[in-house]
Short mmCIF file of C-alpha atoms and ligand atoms in Angstrom, two decimals:
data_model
loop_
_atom_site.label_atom_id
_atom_site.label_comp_id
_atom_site.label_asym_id
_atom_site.label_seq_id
_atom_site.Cartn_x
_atom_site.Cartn_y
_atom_site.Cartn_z
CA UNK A 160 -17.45 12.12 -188.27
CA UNK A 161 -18.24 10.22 -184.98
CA UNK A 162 -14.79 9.77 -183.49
CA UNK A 163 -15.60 11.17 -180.35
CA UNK A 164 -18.40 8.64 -179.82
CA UNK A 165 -21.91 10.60 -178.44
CA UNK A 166 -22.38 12.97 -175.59
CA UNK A 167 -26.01 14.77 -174.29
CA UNK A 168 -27.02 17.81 -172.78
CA UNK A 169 -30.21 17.46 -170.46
CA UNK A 170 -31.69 20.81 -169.94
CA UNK A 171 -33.38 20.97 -166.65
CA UNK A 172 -33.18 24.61 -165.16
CA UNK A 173 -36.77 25.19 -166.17
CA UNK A 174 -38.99 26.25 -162.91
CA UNK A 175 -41.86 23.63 -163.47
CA UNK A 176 -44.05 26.24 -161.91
CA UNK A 177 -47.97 24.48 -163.11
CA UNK A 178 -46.25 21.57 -160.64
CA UNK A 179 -46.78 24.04 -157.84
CA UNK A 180 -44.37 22.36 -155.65
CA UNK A 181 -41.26 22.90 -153.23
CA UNK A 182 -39.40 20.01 -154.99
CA UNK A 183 -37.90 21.05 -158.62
CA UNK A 184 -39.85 19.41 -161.04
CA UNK A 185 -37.51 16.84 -162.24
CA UNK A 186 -37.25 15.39 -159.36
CA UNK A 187 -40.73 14.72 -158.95
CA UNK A 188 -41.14 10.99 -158.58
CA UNK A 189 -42.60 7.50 -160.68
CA UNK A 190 -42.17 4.61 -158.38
CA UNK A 191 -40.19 6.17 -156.14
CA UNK A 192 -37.22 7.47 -159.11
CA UNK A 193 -36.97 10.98 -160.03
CA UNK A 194 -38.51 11.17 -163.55
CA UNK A 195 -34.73 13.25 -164.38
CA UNK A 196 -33.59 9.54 -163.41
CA UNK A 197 -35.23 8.12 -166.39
CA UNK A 198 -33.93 10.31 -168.77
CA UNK A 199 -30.12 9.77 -167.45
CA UNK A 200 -30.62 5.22 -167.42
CA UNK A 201 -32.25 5.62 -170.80
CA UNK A 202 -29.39 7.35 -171.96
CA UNK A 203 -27.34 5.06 -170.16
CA UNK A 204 -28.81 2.18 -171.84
CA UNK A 205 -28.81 3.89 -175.00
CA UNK A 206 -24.82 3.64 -174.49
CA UNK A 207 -24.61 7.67 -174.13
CA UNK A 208 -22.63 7.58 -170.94
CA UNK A 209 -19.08 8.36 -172.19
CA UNK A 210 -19.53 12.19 -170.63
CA UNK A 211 -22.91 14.11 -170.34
CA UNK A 212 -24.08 17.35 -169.50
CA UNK A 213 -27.08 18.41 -166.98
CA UNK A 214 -27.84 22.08 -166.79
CA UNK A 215 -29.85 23.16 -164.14
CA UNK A 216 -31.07 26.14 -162.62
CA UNK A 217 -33.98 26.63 -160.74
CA UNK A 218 -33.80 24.47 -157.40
CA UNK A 219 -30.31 23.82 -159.20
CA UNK A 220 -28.59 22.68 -155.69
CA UNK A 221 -31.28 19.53 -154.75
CA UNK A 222 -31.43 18.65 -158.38
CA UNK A 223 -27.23 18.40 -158.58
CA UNK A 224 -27.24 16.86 -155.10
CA UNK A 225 -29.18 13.80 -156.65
CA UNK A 226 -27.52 13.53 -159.78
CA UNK A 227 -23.62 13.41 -158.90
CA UNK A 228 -24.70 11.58 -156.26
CA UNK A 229 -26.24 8.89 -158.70
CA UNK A 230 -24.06 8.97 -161.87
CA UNK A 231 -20.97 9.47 -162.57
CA UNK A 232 -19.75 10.88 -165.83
CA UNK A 233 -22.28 13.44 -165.58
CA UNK A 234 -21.20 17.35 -164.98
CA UNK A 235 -23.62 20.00 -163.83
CA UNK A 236 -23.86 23.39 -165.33
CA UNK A 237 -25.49 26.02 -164.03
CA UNK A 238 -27.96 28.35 -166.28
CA UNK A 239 -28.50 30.99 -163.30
CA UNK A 240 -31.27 32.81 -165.60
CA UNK A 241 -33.58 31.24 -167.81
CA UNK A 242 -33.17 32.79 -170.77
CA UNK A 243 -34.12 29.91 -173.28
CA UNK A 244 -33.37 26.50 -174.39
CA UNK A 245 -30.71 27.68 -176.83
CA UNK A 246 -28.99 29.53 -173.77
CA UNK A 247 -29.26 27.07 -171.65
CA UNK A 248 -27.34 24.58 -174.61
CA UNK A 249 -25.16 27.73 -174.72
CA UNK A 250 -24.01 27.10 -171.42
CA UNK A 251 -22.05 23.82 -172.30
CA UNK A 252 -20.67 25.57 -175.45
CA UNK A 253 -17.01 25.77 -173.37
CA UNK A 254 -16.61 22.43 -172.15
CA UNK A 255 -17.18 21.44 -175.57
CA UNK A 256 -14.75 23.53 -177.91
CA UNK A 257 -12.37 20.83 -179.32
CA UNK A 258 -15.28 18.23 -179.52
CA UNK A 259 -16.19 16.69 -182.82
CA UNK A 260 -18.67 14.08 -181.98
CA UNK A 261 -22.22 13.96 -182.00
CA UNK A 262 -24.46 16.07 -179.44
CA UNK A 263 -27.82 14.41 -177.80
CA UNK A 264 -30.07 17.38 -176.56
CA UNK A 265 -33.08 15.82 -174.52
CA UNK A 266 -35.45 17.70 -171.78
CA UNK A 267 -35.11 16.36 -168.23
CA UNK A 268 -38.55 16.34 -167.45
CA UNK A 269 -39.64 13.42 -170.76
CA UNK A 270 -39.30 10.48 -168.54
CA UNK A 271 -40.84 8.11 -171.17
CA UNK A 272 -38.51 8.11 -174.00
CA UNK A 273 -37.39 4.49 -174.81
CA UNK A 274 -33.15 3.52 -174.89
CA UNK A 275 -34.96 1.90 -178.12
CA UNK A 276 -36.31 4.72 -179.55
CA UNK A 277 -33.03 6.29 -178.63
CA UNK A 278 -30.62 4.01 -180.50
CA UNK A 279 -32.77 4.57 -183.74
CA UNK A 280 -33.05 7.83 -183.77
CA UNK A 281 -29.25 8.23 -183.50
CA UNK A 282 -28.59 5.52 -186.42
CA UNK A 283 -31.24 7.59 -188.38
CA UNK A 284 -28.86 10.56 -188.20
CA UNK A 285 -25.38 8.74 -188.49
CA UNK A 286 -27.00 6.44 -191.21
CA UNK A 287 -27.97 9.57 -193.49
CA UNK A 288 -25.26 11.40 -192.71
CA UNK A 289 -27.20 14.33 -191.55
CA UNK A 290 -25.82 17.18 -189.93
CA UNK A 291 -28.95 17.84 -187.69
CA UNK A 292 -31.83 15.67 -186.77
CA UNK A 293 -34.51 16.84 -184.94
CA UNK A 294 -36.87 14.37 -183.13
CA UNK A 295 -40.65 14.68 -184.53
CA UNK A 296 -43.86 13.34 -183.91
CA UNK A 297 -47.41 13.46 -185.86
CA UNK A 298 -50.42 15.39 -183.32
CA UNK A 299 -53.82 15.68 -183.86
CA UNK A 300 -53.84 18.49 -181.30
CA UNK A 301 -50.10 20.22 -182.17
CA UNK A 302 -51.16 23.33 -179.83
CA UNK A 303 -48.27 24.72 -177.84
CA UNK A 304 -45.28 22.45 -179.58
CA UNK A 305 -43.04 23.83 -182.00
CA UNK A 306 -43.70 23.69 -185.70
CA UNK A 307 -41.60 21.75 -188.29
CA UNK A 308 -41.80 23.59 -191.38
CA UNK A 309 -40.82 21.68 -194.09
CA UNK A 310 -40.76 23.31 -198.26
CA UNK A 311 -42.39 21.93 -200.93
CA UNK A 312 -40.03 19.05 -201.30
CA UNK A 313 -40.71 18.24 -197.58
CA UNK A 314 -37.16 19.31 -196.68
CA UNK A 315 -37.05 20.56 -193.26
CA UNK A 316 -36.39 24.14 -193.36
CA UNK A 317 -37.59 25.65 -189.89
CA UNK A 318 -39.01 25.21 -186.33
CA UNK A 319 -41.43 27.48 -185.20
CA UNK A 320 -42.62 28.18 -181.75
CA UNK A 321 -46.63 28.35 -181.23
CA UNK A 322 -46.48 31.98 -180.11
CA UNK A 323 -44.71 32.86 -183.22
CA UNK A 324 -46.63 30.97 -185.65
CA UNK A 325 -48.77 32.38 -188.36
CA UNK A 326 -52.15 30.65 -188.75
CA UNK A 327 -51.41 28.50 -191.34
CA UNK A 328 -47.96 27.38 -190.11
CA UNK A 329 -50.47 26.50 -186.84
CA UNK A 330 -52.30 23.91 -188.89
CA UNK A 331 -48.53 22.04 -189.07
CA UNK A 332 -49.43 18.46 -187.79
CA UNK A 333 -45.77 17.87 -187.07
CA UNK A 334 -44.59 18.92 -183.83
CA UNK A 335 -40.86 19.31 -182.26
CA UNK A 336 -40.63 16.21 -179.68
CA UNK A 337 -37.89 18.41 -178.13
CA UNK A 338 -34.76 15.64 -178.65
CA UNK A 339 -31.98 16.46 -181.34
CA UNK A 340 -29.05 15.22 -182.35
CA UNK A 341 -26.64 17.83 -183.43
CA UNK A 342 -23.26 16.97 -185.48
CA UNK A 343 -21.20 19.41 -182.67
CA UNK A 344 -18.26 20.46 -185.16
CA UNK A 345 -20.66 21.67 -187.59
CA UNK A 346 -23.49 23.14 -185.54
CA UNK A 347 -22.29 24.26 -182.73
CA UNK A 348 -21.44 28.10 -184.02
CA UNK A 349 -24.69 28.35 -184.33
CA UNK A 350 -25.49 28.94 -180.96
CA UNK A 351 -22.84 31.99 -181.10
CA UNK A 352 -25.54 33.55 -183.11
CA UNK A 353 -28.95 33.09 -181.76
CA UNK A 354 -31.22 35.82 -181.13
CA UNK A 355 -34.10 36.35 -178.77
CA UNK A 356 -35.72 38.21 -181.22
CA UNK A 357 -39.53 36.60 -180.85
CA UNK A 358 -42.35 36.54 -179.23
CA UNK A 359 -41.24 35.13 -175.88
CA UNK A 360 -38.15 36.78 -175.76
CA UNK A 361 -36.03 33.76 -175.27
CA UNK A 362 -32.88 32.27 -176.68
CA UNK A 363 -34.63 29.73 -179.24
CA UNK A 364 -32.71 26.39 -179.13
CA UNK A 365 -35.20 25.15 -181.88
CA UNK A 366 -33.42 28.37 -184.28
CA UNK A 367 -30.28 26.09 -184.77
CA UNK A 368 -32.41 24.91 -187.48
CA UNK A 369 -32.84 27.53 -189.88
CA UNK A 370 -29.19 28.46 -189.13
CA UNK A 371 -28.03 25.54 -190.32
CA UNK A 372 -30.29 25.42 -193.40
CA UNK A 373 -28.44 28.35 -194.04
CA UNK A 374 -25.38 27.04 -194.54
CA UNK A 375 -26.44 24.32 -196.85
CA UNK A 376 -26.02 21.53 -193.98
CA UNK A 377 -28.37 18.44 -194.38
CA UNK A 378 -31.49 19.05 -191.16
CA UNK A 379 -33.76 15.78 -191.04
CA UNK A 380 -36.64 14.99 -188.69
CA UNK A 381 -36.98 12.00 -187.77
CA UNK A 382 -40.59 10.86 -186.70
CA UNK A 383 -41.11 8.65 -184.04
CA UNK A 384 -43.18 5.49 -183.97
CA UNK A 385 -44.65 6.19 -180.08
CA UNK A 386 -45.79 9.36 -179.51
CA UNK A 387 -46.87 8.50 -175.85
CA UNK A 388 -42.63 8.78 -175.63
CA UNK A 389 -42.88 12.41 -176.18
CA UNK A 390 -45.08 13.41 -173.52
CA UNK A 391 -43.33 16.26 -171.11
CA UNK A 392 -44.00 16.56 -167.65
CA UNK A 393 -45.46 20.28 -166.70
CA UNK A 394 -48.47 19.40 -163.97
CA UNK A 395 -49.43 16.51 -161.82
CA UNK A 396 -52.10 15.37 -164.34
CA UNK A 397 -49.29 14.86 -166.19
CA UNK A 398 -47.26 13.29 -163.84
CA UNK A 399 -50.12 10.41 -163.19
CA UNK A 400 -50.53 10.08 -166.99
CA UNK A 401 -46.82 9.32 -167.09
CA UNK A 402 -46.86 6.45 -164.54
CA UNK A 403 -49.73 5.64 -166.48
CA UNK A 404 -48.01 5.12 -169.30
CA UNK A 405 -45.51 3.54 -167.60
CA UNK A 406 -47.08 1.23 -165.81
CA UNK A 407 -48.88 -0.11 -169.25
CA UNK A 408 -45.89 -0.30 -171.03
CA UNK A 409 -44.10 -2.41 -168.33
CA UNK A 410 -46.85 -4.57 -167.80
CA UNK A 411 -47.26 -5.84 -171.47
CA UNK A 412 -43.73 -6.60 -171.56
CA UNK A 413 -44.06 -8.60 -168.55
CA UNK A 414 -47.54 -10.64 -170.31
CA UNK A 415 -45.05 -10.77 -173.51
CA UNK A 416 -42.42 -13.01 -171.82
CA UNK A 417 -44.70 -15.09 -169.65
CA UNK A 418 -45.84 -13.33 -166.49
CA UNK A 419 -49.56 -13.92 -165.47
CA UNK A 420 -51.12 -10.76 -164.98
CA UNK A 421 -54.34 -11.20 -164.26
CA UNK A 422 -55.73 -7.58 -163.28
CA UNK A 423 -53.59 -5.27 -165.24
CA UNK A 424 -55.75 -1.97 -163.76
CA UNK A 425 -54.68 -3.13 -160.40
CA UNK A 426 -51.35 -3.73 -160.67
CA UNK A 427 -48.65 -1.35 -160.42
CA UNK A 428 -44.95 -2.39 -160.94
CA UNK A 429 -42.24 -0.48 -161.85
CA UNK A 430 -39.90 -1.01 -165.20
CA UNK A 431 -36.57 -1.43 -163.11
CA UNK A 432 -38.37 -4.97 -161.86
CA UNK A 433 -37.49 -8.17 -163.61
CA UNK A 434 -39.82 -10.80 -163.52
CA UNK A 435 -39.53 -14.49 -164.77
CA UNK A 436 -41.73 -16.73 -166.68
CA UNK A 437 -44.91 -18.32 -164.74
CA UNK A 438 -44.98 -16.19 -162.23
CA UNK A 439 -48.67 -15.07 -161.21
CA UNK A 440 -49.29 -11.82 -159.89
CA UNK A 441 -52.70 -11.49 -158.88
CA UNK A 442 -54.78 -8.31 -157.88
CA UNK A 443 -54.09 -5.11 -156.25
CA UNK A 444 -49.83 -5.62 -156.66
CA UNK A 445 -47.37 -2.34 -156.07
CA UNK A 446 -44.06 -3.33 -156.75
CA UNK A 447 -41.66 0.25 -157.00
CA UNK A 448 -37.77 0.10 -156.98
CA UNK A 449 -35.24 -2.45 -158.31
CA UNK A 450 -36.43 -5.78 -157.80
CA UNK A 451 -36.12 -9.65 -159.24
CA UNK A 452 -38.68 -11.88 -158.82
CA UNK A 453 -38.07 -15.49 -160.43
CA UNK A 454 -40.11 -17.69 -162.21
CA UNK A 455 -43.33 -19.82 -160.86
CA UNK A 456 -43.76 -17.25 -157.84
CA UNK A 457 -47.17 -15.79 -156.89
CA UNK A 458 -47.18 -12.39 -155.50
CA UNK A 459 -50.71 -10.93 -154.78
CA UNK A 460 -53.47 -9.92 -153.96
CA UNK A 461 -52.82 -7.18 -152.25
CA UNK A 462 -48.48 -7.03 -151.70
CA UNK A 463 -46.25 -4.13 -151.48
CA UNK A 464 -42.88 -4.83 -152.62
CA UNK A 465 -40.73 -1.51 -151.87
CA UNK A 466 -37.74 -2.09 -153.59
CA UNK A 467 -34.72 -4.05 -153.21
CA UNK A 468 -36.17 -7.57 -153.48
CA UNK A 469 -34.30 -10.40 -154.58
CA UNK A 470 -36.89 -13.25 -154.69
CA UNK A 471 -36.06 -17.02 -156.09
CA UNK A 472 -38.48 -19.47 -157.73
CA UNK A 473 -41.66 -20.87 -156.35
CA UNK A 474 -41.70 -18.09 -153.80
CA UNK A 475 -45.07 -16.98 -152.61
CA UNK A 476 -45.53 -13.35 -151.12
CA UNK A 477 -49.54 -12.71 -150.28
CA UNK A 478 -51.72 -10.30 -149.10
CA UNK A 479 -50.71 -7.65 -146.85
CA UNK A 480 -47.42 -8.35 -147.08
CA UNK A 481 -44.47 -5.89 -147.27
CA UNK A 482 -41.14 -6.63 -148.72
CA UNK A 483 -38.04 -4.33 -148.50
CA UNK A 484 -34.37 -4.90 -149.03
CA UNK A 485 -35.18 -9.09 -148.58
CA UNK A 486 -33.46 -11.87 -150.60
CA UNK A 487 -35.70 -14.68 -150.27
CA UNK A 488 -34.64 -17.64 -152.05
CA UNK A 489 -36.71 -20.62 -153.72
CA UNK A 490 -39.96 -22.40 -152.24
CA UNK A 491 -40.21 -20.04 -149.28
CA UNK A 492 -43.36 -18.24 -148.16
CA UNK A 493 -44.85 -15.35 -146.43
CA UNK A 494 -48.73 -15.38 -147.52
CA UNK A 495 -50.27 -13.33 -144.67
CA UNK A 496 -49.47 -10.01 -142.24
CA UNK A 497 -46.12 -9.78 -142.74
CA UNK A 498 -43.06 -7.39 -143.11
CA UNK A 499 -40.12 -8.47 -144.32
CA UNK A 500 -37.13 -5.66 -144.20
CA UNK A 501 -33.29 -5.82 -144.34
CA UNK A 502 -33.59 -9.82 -143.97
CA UNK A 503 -32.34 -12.41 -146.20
CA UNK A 504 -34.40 -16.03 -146.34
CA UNK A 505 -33.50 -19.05 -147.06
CA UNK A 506 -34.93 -22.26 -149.13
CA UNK A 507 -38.00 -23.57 -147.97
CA UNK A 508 -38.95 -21.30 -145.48
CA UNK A 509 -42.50 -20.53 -143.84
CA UNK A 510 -43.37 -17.48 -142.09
CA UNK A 511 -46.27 -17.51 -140.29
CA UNK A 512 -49.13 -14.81 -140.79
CA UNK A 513 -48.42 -11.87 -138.81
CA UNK A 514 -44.36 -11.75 -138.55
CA UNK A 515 -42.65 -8.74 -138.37
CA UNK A 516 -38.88 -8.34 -138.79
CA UNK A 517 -38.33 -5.27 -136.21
CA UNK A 518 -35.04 -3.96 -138.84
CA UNK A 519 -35.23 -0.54 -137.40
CA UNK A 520 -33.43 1.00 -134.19
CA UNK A 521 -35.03 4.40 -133.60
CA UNK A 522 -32.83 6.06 -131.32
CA UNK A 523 -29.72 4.99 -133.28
CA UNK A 524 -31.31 5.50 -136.63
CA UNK A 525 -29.79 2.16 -137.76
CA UNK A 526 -31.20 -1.01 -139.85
CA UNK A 527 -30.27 -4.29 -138.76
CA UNK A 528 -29.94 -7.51 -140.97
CA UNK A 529 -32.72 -10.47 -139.63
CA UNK A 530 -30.91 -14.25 -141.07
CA UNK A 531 -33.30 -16.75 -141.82
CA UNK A 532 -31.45 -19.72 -142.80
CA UNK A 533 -33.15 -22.93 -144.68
CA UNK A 534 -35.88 -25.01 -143.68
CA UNK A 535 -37.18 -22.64 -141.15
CA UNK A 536 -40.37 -22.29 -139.44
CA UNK A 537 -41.59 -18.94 -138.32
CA UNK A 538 -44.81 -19.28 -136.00
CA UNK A 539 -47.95 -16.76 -136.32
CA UNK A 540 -47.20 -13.20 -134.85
CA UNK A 541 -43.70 -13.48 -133.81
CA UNK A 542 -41.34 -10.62 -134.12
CA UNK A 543 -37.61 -11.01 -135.00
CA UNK A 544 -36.23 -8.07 -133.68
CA UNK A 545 -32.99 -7.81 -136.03
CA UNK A 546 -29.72 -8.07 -135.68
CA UNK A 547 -30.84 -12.00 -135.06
CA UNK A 548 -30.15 -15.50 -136.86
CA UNK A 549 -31.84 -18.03 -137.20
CA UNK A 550 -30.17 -21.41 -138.49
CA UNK A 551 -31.63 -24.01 -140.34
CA UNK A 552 -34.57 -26.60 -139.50
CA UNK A 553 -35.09 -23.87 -136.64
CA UNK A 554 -38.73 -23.26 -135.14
CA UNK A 555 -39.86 -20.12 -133.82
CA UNK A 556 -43.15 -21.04 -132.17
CA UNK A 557 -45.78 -18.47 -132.51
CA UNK A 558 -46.31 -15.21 -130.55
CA UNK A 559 -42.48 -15.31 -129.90
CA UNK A 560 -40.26 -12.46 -129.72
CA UNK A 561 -37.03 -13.40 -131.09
CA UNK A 562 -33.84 -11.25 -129.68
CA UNK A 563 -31.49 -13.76 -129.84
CA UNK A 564 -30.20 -15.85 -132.23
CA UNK A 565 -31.52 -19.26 -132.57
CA UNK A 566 -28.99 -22.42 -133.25
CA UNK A 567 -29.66 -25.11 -135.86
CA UNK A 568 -32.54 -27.75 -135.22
CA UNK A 569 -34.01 -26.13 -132.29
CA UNK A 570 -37.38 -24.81 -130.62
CA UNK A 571 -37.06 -21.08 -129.91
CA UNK A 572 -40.42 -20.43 -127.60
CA UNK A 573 -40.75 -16.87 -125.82
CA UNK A 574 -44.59 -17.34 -124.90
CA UNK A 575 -45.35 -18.26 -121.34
CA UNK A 576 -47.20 -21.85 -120.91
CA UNK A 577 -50.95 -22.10 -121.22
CA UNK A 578 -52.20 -23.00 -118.18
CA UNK A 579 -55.94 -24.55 -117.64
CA UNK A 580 -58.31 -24.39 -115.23
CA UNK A 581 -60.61 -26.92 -114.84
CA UNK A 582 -64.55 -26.01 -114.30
CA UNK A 583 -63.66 -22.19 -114.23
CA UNK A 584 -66.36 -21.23 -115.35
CA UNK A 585 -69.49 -22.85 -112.91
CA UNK A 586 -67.04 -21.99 -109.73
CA UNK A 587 -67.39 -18.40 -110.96
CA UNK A 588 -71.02 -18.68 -111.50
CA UNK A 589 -71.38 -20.35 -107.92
CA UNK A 590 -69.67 -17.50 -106.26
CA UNK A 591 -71.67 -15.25 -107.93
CA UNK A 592 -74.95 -16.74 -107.12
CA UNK A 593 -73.64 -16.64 -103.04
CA UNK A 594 -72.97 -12.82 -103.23
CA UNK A 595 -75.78 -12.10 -104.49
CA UNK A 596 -78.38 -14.07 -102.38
C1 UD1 B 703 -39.68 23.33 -176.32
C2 UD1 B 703 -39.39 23.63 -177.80
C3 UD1 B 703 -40.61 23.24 -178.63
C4 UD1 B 703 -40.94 21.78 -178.41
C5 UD1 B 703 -41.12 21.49 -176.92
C6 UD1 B 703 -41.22 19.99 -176.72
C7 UD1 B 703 -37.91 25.56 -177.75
C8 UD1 B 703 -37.78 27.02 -178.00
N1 UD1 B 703 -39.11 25.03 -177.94
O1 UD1 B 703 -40.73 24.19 -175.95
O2 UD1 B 703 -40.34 23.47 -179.98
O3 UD1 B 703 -42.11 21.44 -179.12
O4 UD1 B 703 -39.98 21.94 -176.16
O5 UD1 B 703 -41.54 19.69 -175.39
O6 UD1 B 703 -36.93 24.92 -177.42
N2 UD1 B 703 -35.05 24.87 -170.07
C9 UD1 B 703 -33.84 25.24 -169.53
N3 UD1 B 703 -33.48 26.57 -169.55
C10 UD1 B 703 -34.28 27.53 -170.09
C11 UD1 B 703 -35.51 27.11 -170.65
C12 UD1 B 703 -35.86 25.79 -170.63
O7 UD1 B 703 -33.08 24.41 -169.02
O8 UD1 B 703 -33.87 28.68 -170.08
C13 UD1 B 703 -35.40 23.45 -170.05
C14 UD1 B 703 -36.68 23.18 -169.29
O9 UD1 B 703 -36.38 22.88 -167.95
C15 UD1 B 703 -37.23 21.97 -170.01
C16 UD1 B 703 -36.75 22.13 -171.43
O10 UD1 B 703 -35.66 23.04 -171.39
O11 UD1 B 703 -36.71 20.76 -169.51
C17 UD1 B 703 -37.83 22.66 -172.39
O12 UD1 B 703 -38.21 23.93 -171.97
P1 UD1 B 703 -39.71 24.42 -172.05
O13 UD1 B 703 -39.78 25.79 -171.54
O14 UD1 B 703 -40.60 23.41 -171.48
O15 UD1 B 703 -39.88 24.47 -173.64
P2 UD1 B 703 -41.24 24.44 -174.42
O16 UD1 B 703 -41.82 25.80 -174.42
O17 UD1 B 703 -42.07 23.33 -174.00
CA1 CA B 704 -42.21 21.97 -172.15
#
């Protein structure tokens, strides 16, 4: 039934228009990653990556530009008019003729979806042999989700849209989450005879389920634990609730396997960060992007950590401190001022409150690499204006600006001397008693 293993379709042609933006919707961000972007990693994860469909359509050039320039095995079909969900499924109907797996469908714009939730909702359908599932979920406020009507027996025999529901099929408590997994072989003629015969005029992809009621093939919904998972992306209220979500979900897996949290409404990090046991992040924390932070570190109050971090054990990043693109390895610190881009830092490291790695060359538009090797000092307000290395047991004294690199054991010292002078102060008050006499 399953030779072919499992491919999805991720409908995103869809306008977004109550986003009321320039940018298609589904590329609208949550810590800095298109929410499309988690939809295609949880499928990833959820080992759906053999071959997978994205059909776009409105703002259908940024939205390919991203993905084939993010994932491979991933083909982009254009629906040039949106005339449904089933027409946009339609649209993949000839790259899939001989296939004989299983079909994912999923929405690009339902970021929160677990690989989890995924997995089980595929065994649910392989494991009963059914030739349909539909995803489901119970609401206490169904309005403006598709139906599942089930018969007497509770067999699923329909989905029906809001618009076209009567008022009792309304009171259904049992709403389409939008995901199905479709047994292609068997299904897939169905969408050779949809209809827009309803009240929105639009090629139903949710009418694949009567059809195949029809022809005495087993439809199952399969009613997810979560519904937070289900929630859609159509406004920026939405949007915010998402990261929301997000954010909350991430951060009680973090308290679960031993990270100190100790302000979780404050603290923002993103689920692509890994964080090990004993570490303590304290107040006021945004951590978006890819990072790794070890164990025993403190990070907080107040850090930024932009992605791209690669941080040891017994590391210490505090306030007002930036982090970009940095490897930092164990029992180094940066607890005041600082930015730290492009650089990688050794063991046992101190930079001083105020540094600043100048990475960036604005007339070339380049980013240059700042080497901080082990056992280094880096003194109060010095900038290390990269490309520049500094070996280990080096000292940058403070208020230096570093453009060259600095050898192994020595004093690097830009500053000019201090210079002193003696009784300055009642000379000046003597001369200004004589002028004015
Ligand atoms: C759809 C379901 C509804 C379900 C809900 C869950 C149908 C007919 N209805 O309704 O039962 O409860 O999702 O969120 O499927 N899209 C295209 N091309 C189109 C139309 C839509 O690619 O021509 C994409 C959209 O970009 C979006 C997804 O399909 O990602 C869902 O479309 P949307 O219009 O939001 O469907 P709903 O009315 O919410
Ligand atoms: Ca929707």
């Amino acid at each position: 039934m399953n030779e072919n293993g499992v491919k999805a379709i991720i409908l995103a042609a869809g306008k977004g228009t109550r986003m009321k933006s320039d940018l298609p919707k589904v590329l609208h961000q949550i810590y800095s990653k298109p929410i499309l972007s988690y939809v295609l990693d949880m499928l990833s994860e959820a080992g759906v990556n053999s071959e997978n469909y994205l059909v776009t359509g409105h703002g259908a050039d940024k939205v390919e530009e991203f993905a084939l320039s993010h994932y491979s095995n991933l083909k982009c079909v254009l629906q040039s008019e949106q005339k449904g969900t089933g027409d946009a499924v339609n649209r993949v109907y000839s790259f899939l003729k001989d296939y004989k797996g299983l079909v994912v469908v999923v929405c690009g714009d339902t970021p929160l979806i677990t690989a989890q939730t995924m997995k089980e909702f595929i065994e649910y359908h392989k494991s009963t042999a059914s030739s349909l599932t539909v995803m489901s979920a119970i609401f206490d406020e169904p309005y403006n989700y598709g139906r599942i009507v089930r018969d007497e027996k509770g067999d699923v025999k329909a989905i029906v849209e809001e618009k076209d529901a009567t008022p009792e099929q309304k009171q259904i408590k049992e709403i389409n989450a939008g995901v199905y997994c479709i047994d292609w072989a068997k299904v897939s003629d169905a969408f050779l005879s949809l209809t827009s015969n309803n009240a929105q005029g639009e090629y139903y992809l949710t009418d694949i389920v009567s059809w195949a009621v029809k022809q005495n093939l087993k439809v199952q919904a399969y009613p997810i634990k979560n519904n937070n998972e289900v929630l859609g992306i159509n406004s920026r209220v939405q949007l915010a609730e998402a990261m929301n979500i997000l954010t909350q979900r991430t951060l009680k897996k973090f308290m679960d396997s031993g990270v100190t949290i100790l302000s979780p409404e404050t603290t923002f990090i993103s689920p692509d960060t890994q964080i090990g046991p004993d570490t303590v992040i304290l107040p006021n924390v945004y951590i978006q992007g890819k990072n790794k932070i070890g164990s025993h570190c403190q990070i907080g109050p107040f850090s930024h950590i932009r992605g791209g971090a690669n941080i040891g054990d017994y590391v210490k990043i505090g306030n007002f401190v930036e982090v970009k693109n940095t490897t930092i390895k164990d029992h180094t610190n940066a607890c005041h001022l600082t930015y730290l881009g492009d650089s990688e830092l050794g063991e046992n490291v101190n930079i001083g409150a105020g540094t600043i790695t100048a990475n960036y060359n604005h007339l070339t538009k380049e980013k240059h690499k700042t080497k901080i090797h082990n056992n280094v000092s880096i003194g109060s307000n010095s900038v290390l204006v990269a490309p520049v290395e500094i070996r280990d047991n080096a000292t940058v004294a403070a208020l230096s600006v570093i453009t060259k690199d600095v050898e192994e054991n020595a004093l690097a010292l830009t500053r000019s001397p201090m210079k002193i002078f003696s009784n300055w102060f009642n000379k000046k008050l003597q001369e200004f008693k004589g002028d004015n006499k």
